Short mmCIF file of C-alpha atoms and ligand atoms in Angstrom, two decimals:
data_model
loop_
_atom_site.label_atom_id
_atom_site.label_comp_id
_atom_site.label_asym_id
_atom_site.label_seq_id
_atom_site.Cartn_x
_atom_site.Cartn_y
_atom_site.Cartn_z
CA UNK A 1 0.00 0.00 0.00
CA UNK A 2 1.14 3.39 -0.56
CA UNK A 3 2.34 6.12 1.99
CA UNK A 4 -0.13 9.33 1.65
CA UNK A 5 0.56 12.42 3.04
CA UNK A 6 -2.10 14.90 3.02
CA UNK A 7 -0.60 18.71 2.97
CA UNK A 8 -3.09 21.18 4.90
CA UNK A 9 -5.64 20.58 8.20
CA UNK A 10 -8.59 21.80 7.04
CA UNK A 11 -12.34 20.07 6.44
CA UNK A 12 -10.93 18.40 3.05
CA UNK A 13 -7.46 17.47 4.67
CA UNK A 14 -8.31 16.18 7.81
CA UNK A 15 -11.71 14.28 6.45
CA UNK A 16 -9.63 12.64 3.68
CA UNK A 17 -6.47 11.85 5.76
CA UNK A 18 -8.39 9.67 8.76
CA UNK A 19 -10.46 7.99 5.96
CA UNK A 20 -7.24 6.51 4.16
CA UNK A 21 -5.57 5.98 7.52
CA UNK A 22 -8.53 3.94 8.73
CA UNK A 23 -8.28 1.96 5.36
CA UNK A 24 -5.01 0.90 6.40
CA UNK A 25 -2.50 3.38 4.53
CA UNK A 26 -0.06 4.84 6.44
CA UNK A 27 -0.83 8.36 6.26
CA UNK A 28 0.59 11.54 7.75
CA UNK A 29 -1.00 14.89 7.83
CA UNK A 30 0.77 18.24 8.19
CA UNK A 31 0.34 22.00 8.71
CA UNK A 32 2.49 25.04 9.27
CA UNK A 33 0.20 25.53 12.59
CA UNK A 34 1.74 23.66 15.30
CA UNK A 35 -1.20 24.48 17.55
CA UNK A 36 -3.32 22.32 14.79
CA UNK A 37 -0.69 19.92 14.99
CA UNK A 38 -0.82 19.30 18.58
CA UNK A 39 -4.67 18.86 18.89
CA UNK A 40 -4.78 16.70 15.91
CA UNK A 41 -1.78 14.61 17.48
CA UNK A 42 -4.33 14.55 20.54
CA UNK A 43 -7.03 12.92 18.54
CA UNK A 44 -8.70 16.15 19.06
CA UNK A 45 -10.08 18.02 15.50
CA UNK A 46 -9.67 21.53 15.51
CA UNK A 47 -13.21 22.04 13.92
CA UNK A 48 -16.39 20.08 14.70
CA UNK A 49 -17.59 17.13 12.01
CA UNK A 50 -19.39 14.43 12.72
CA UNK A 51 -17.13 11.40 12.96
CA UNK A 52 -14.55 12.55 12.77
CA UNK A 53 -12.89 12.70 16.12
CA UNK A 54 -13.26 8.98 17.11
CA UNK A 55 -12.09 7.95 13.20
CA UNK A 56 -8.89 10.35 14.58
CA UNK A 57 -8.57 9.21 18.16
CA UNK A 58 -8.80 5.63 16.65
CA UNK A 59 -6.16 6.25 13.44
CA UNK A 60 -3.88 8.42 16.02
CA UNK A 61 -3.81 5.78 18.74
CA UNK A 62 -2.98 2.62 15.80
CA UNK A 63 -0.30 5.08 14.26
CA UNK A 64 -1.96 4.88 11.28
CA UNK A 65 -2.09 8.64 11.17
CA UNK A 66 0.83 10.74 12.07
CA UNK A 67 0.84 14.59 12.07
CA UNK A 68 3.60 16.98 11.60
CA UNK A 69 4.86 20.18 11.44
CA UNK A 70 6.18 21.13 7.81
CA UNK A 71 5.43 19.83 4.72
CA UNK A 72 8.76 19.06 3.53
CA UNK A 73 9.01 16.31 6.08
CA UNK A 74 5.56 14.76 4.88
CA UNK A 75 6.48 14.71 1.17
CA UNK A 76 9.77 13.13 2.04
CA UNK A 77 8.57 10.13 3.74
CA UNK A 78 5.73 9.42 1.86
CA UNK A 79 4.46 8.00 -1.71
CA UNK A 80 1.93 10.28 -2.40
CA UNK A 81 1.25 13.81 -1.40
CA UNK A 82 -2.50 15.77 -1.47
CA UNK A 83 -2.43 19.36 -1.58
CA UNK A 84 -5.17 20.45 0.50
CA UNK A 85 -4.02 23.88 1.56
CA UNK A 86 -6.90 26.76 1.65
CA UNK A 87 -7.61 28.48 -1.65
CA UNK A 88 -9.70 31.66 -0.05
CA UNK A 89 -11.37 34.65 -2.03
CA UNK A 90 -9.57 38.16 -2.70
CA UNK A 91 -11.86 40.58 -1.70
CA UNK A 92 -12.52 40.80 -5.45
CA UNK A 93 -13.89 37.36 -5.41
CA UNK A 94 -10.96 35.68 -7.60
CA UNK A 95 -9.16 33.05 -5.43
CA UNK A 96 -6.08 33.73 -3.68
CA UNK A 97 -3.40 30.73 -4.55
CA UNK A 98 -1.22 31.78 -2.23
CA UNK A 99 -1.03 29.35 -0.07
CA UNK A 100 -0.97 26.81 -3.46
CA UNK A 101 2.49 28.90 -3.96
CA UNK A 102 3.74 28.26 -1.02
CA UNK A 103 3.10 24.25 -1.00
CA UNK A 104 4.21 23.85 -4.59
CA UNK A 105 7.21 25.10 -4.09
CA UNK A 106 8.31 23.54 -0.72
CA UNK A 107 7.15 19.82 -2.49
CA UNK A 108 9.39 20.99 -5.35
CA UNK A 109 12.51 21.63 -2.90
CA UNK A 110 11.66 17.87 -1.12
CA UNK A 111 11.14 16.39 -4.44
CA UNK A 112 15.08 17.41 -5.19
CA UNK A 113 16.25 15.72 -2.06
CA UNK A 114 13.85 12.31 -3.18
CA UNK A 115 15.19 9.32 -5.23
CA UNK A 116 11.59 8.26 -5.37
CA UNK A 117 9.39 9.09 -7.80
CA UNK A 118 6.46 10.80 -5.91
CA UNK A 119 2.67 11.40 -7.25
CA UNK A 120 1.67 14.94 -6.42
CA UNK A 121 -2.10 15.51 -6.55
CA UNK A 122 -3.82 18.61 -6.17
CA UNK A 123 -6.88 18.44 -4.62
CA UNK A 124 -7.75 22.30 -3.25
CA UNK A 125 -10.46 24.01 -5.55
CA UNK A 126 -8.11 26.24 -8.16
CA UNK A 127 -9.30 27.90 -11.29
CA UNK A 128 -8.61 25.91 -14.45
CA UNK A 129 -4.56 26.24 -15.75
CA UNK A 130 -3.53 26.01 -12.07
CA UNK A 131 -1.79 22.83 -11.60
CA UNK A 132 -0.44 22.93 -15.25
CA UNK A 133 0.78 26.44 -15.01
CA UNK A 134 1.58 26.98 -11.47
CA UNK A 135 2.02 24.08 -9.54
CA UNK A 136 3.83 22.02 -12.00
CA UNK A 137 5.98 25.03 -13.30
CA UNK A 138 6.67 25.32 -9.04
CA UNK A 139 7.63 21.85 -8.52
CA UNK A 140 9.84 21.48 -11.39
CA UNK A 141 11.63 24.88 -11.11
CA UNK A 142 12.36 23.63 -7.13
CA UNK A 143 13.61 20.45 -7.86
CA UNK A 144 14.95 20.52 -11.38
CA UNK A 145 12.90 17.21 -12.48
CA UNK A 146 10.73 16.75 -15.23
CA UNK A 147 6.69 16.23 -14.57
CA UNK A 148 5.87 12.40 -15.98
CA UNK A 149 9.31 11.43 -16.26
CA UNK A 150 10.83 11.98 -12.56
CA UNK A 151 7.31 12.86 -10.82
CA UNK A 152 3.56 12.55 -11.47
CA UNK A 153 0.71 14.95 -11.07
CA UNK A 154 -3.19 14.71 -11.03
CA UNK A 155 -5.74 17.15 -9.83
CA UNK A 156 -8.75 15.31 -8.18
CA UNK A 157 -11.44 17.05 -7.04
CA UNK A 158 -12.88 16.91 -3.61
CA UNK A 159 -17.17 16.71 -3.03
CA UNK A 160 -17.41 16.66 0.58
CA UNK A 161 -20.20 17.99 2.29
CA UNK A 162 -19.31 19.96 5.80
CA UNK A 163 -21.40 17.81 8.23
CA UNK A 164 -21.43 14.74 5.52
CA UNK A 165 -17.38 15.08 5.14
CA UNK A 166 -16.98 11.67 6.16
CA UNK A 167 -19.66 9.60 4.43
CA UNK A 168 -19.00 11.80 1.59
CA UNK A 169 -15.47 10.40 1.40
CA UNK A 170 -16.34 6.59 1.98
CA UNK A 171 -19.63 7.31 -0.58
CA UNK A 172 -18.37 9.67 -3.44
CA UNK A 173 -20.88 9.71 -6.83
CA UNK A 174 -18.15 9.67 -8.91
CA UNK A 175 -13.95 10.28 -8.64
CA UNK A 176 -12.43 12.96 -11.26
CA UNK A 177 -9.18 12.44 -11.93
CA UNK A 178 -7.58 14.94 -14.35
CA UNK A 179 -4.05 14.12 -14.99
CA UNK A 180 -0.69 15.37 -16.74
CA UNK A 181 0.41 11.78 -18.31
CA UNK A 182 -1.40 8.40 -18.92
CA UNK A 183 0.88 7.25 -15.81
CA UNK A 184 -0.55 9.74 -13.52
CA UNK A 185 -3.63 8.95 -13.86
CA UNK A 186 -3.12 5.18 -14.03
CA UNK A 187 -1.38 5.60 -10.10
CA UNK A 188 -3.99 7.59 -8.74
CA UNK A 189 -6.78 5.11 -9.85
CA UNK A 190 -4.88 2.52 -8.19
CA UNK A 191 -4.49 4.24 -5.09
CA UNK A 192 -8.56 4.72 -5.14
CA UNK A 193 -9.11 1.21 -6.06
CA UNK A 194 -7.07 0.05 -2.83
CA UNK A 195 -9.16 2.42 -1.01
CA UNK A 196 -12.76 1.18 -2.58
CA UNK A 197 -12.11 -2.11 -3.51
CA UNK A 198 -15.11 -3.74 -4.93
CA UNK A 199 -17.03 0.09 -4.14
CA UNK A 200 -15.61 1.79 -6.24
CA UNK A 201 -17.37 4.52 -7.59
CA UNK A 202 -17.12 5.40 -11.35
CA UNK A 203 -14.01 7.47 -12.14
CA UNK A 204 -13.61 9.75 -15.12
CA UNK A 205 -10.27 10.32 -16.34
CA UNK A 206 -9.52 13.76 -18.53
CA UNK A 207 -6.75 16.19 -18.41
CA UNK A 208 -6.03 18.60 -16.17
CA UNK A 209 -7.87 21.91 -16.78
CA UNK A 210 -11.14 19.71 -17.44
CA UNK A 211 -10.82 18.31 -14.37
CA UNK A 212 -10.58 21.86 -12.41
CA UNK A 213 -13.67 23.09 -14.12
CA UNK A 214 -15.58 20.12 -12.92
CA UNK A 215 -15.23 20.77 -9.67
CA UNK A 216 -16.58 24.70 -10.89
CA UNK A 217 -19.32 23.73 -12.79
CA UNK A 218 -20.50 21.14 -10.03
CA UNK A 219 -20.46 23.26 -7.35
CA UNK A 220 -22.29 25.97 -9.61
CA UNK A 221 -24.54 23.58 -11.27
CA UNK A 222 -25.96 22.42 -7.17
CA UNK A 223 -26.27 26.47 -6.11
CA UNK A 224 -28.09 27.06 -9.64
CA UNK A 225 -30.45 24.16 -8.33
CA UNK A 226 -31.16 26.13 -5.42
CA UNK A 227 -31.07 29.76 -6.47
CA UNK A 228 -33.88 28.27 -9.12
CA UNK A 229 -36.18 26.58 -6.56
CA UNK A 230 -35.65 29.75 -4.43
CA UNK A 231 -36.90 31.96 -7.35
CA UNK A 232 -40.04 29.79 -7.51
CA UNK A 233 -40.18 29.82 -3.78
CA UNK A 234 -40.75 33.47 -4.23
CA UNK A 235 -43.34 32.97 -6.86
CA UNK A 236 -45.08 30.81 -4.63
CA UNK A 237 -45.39 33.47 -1.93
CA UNK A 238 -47.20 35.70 -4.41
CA UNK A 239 -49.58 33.25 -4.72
CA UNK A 240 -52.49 32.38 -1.95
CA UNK A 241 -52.14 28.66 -1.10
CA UNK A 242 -49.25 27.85 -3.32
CA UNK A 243 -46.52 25.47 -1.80
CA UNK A 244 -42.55 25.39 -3.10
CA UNK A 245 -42.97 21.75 -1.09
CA UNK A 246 -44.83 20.54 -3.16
CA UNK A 247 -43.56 21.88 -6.46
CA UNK A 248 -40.31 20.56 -5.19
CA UNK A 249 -42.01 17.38 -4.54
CA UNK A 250 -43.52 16.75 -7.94
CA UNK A 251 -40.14 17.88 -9.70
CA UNK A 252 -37.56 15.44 -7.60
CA UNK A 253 -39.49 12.21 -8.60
CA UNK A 254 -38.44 13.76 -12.26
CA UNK A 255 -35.60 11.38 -12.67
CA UNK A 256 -33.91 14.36 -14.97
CA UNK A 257 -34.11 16.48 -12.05
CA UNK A 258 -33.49 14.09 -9.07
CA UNK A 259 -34.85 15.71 -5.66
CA UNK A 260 -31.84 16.61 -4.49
CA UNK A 261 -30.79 20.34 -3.47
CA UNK A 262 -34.23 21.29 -4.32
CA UNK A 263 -34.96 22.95 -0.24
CA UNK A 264 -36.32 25.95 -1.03
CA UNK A 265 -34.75 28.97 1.71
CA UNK A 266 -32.61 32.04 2.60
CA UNK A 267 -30.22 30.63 0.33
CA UNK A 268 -26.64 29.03 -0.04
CA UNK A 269 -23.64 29.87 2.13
CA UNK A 270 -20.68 27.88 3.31
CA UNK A 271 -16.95 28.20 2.42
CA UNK A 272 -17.78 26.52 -1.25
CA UNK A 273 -21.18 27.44 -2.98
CA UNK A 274 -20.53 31.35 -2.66
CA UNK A 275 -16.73 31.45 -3.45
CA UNK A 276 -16.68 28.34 -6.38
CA UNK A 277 -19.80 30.74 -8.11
CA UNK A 278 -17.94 34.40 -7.82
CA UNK A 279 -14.66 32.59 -9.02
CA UNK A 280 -16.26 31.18 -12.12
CA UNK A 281 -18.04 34.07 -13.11
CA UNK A 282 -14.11 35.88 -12.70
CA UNK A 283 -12.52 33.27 -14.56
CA UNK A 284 -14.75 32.94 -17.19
CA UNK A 285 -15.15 37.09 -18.00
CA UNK A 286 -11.33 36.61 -18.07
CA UNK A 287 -11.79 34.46 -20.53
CA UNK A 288 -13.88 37.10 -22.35
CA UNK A 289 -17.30 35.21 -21.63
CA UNK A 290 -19.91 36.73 -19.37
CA UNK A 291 -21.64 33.68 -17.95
CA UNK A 292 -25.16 35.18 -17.56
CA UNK A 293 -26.57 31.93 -16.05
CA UNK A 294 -24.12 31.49 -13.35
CA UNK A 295 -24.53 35.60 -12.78
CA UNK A 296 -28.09 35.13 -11.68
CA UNK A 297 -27.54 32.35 -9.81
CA UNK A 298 -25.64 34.27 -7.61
CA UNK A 299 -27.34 37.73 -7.83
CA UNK A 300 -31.03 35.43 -6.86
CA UNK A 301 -28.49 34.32 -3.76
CA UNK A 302 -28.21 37.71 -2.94
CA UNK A 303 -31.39 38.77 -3.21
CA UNK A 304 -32.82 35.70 -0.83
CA UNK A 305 -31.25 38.60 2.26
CA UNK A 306 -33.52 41.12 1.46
CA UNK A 307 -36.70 39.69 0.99
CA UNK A 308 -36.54 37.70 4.21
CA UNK A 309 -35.87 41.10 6.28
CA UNK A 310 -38.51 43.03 4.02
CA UNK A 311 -40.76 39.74 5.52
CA UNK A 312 -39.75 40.59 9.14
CA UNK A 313 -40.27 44.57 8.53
CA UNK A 314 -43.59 43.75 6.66
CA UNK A 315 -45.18 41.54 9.71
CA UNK A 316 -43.96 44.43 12.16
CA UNK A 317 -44.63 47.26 10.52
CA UNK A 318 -40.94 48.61 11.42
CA UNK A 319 -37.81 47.21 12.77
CA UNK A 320 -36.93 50.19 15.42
CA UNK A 321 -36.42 48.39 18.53
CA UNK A 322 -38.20 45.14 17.78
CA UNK A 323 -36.34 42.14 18.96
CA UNK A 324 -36.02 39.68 16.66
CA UNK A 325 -34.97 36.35 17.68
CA UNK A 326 -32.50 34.17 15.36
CA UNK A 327 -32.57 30.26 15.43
CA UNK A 328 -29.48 28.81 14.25
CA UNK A 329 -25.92 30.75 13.08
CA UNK A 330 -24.38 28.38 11.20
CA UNK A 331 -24.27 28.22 7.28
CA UNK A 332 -25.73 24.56 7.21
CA UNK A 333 -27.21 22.19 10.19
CA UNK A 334 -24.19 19.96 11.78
CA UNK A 335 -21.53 22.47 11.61
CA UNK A 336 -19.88 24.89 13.72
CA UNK A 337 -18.88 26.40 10.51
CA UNK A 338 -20.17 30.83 9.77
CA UNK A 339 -18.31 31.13 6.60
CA UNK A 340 -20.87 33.08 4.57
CA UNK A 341 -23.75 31.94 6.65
CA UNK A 342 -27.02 33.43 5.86
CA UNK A 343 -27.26 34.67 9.49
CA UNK A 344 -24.68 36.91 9.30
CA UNK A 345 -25.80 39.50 6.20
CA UNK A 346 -29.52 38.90 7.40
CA UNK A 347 -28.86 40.12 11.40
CA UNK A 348 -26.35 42.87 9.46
CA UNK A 349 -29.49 44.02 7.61
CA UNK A 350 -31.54 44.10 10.99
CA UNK A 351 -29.43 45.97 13.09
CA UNK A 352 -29.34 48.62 10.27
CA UNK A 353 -32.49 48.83 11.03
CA UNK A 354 -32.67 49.73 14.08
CA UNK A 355 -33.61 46.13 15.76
CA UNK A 356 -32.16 44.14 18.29
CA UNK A 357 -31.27 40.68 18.28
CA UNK A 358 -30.79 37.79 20.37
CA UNK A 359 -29.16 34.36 18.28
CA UNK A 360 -28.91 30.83 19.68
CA UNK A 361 -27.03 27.94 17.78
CA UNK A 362 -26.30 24.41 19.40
CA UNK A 363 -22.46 24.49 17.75
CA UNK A 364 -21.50 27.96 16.10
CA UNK A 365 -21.89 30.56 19.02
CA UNK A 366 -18.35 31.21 19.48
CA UNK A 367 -16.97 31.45 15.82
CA UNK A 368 -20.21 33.77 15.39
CA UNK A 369 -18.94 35.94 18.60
CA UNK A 370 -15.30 36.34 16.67
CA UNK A 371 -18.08 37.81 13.76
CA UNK A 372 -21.22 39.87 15.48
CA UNK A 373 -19.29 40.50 18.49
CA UNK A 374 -21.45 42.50 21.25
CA UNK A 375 -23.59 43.48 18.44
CA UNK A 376 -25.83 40.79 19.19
CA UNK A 377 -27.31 38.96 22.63
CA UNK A 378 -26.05 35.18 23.07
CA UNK A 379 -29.06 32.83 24.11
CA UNK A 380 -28.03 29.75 25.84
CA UNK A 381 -31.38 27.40 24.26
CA UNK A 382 -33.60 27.89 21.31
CA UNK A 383 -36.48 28.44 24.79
CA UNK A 384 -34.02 31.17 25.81
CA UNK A 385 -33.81 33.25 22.66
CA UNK A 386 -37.30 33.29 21.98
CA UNK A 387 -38.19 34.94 25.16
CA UNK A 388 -39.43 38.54 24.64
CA UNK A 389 -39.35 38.71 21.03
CA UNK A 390 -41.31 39.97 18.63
CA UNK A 391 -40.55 37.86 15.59
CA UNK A 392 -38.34 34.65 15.44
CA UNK A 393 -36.32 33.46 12.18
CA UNK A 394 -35.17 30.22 11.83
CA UNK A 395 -32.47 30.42 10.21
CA UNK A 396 -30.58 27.05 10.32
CA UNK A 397 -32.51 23.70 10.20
CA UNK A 398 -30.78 22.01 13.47
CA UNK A 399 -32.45 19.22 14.49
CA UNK A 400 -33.55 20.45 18.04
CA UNK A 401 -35.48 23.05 16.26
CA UNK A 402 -37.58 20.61 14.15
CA UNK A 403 -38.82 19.90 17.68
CA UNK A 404 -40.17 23.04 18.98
CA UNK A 405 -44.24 23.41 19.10
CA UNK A 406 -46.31 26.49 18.30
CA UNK A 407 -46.76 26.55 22.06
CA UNK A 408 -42.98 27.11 22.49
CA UNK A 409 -43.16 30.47 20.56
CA UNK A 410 -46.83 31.26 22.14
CA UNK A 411 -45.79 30.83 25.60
CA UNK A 412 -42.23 32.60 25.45
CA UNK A 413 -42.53 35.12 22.79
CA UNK A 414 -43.91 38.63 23.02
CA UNK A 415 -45.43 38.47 19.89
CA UNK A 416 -45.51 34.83 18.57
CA UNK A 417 -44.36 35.35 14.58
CA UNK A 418 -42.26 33.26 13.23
CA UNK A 419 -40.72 33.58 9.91
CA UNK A 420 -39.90 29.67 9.12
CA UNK A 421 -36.57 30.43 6.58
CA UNK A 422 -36.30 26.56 5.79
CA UNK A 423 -39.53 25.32 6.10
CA UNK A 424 -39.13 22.71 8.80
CA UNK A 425 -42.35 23.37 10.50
CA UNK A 426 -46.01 21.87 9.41
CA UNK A 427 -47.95 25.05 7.97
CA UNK A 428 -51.31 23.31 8.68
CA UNK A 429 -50.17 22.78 12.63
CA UNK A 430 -48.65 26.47 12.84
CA UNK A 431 -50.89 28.18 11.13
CA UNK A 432 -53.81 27.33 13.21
CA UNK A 433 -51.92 28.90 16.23
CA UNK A 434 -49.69 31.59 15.74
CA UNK A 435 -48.79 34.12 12.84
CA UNK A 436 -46.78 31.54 10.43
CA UNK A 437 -44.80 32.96 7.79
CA UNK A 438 -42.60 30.59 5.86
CA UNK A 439 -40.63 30.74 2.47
CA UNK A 440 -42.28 29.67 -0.66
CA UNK A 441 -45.67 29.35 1.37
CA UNK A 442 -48.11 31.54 -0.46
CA UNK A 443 -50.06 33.29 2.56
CA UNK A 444 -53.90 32.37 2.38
C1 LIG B 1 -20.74 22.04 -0.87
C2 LIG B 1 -20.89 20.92 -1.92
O1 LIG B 1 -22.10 20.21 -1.68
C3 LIG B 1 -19.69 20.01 -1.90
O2 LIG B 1 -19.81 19.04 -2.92
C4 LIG B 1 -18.46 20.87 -2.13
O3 LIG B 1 -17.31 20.15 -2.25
C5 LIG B 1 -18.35 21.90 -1.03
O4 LIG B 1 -19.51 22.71 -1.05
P1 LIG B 1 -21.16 22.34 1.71
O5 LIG B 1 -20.87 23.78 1.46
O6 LIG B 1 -20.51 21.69 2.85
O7 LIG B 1 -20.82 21.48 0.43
O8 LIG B 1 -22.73 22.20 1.98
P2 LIG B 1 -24.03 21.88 1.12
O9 LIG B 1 -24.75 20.79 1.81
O10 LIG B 1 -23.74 21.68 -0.30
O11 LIG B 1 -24.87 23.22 1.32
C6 LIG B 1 -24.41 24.46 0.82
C7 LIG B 1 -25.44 25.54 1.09
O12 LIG B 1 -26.61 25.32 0.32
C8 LIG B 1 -25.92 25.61 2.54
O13 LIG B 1 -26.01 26.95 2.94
C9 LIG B 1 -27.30 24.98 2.52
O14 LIG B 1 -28.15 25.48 3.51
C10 LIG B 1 -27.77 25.35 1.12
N1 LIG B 1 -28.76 24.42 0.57
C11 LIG B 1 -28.42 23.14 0.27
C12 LIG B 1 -30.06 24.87 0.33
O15 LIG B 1 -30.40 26.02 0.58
N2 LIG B 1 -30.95 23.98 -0.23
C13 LIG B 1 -30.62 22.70 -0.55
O16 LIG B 1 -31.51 21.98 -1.06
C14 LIG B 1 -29.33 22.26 -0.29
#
């Protein structure tokens, strides 16, 4: 079996790296941060995802994983190296590849010290010509070896869902494998036939810059899916008694459609939807294309903000000292993750506006402190957060909020109105009770 190393702690990273160790590779993970390092060495993760700390006490404790400081080290005594490093937006939206630099050209300087032939394989979200023209141009200035003949490179795509990470590495759809040479390719489908054995998922082999626009045109393709079913949502709510629930219903047993991301809501956050969408739309006009379609997707995104606070202002006539209670912070249920969560530019809008808020989430209060700072009131339960206010938003579909009654916002709120942002509640039950205003719900 082959010796991984997986360069770069974050969600894609660490996910990937305790999945192969617990396969049986010997893998080793590194970072630059030795903080990271020593909580990972711990068994500890530095971020919250569902299975993933036992799969990392358990992969820690059998030595199957190993991390380290430096990424030198890692390349050196391994087989295979994954580039997993961050690729975050400028503030312009394009993606900032510094950190790709960096990695490229610290494997190139190990790669002139190794014997070995090594398999590089770039798995961090880059625009298409990246691995061709930066990281390959990298290694082989650094080591002064030639890609194919004294070292191998693929780019490979990563799908995982933050919440799903692991499942979503044990279950992928498909592997994309785009690759510099025939013998590439041909190593890094063997590697993911040790891991899969007899599951193996179908794996499409192309060339490089293909490969980096599938990962852009999947991720776009998914927040199109949503930014569509949110512009019917909207529809709906212009018309008494229409349903997005059920539209979205009738169109998932479509087999062309499938009923996947079809949950109408505020929208699409996360650290992958917003930035994959803005970076294709600055790649492409690069390119001297405009992509229209993938433009509106994003712009209907945007849009999603204001008509959930015009909702709020409509239903209380104004905004000036109302207190508005928020259910749920994070960008998605399961995750302790804010990066461009909903809640953020929707309580930004609020405040403007003179109201006051009071937010609970089960996992993401303290990386949404770092953000809203004492801009905001901290509840310590969903119970808590509703008390006094005058409208409630749910914002994030935890599971603990599926569970709260009409009752619960009757009995604690000042004004029981609840504006139900992801439709987890039963209209017909809600309705009855309280004022129940929900996305895609035309109002009867
Ligand atoms: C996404 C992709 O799914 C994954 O393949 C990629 O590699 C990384 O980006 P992630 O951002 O973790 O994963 O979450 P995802 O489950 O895709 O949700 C993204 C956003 O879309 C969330 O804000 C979620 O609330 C929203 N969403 C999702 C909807 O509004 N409706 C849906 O039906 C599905």
């Amino acid at each position: 079996m082959y010796k991984i190393s997986f360069i770069g702690m974050g969600y894609v990273g660490l996910c990937t790296a305790v999945c192969f160790a617990d396969k049986g590779f010997k893998t080793i993970i590194s970072s630059k941060d030795p903080e990271k390092v020593k909580m990972v060495k711990k068994g500890k993760p530095p971020f919250y995802e569902p299975l993933l700390e036992e799969l990392l006490e358990k992969t820690i404790k059998t030595k199957k994983l190993e991390a380290i400081v430096g990424r030198k080290k890692a390349v050196l005594k391994t087989d295979i190296s994954f580039i997993a490093v961050g690729t975050p937006p400028n503030s312009d939206g394009s993606v900032n590849l510094k950190f790709i630099k960096e990695t490229s050209k610290e494997i190139g300087q190990a790669l002139k010290e190794k014997k070995n032939s090594h398999l590089v394989v770039v798995k961090s979200t880059v625009p298409p010509g990246t691995t061709e023209k930066l990281v390959k141009k990298n290694i082989e200035r650094q080591s002064g070896k030639i890609c194919g003949e004294h070292f191998l490179l693929c780019f490979n795509p990563e799908f995982l869902r933050e919440g799903n990470a692991i499942y979503d590495t044990l279950h992928p759809d498909y592997i994309a494998i785009g690759e510099h040479d025939k013998k590439s390719g041909d190593t890094l489908e063997q590697v993911y036939k040790q891991f899969y054995g007899e599951i193996t998922p179908p794996i499409i082999r192309t060339n490089l810059p293909t490969a980096e626009l599938i990962k852009y045109a999947n991720n776009a393709f998914l927040a199109t899916k949503i930014s569509f079913i949110n512009t019917f949502a909207n529809i709906c709510e212009r018309i008494p008694g229409a349903d997005i629930k059920k539209v979205a219903e009738a169109l998932g047993k479509d087999h062309r459609i499938n009923p996947h991301f079809l949950n109408a809501g505020l929208g699409w956050g996360g650290s992958c939807f917003p930035k994959d969408v803005k970076a294709s739309i600055i790649f492409s006009k690069k390119l001297g294309y405009n992509p229209i379609l993938v433009q509106a997707t994003y712009k209907a995104n945007q849009a999603q903000i204001q008509f959930t606070t015009q909702k709020v202002e409509k239903a209380l006539k104004t905004l000036k000292g109302k207190k508005i209670a928020i259910l749920g912070l994070s960008f998605k249920p399961d995750t302790d993750d804010m990066r461009e969560a909903r809640s953020i530019e929707i309580m930004k809008k609020l405040l403007k506006k003179g109201a006051k808020i009071t937010a609970y989430d089960p996992m993401a209060t303290s990386n949404a402190k770092a953000i809203m700072k004492e801009k905001i009131n901290y509840a310590s339960s969903a119970i808590d957060c509703l008390k006094g206010a005058d409208c409630a938003i749910l914002v994030t579909e935890w599971e603990e909020f599926k569970k709260l009654k009409p009752e619960d916002f009757i009995q604690n709120m000042r004004k029981p109105i609840l504006i139900d942002g992801r439709r987890i509640y039963d209209p017909k039950k809600f309705s009855k009770k309280m004022r129940y205003i929900a996305i895609g719900l035309g109002e009867s």
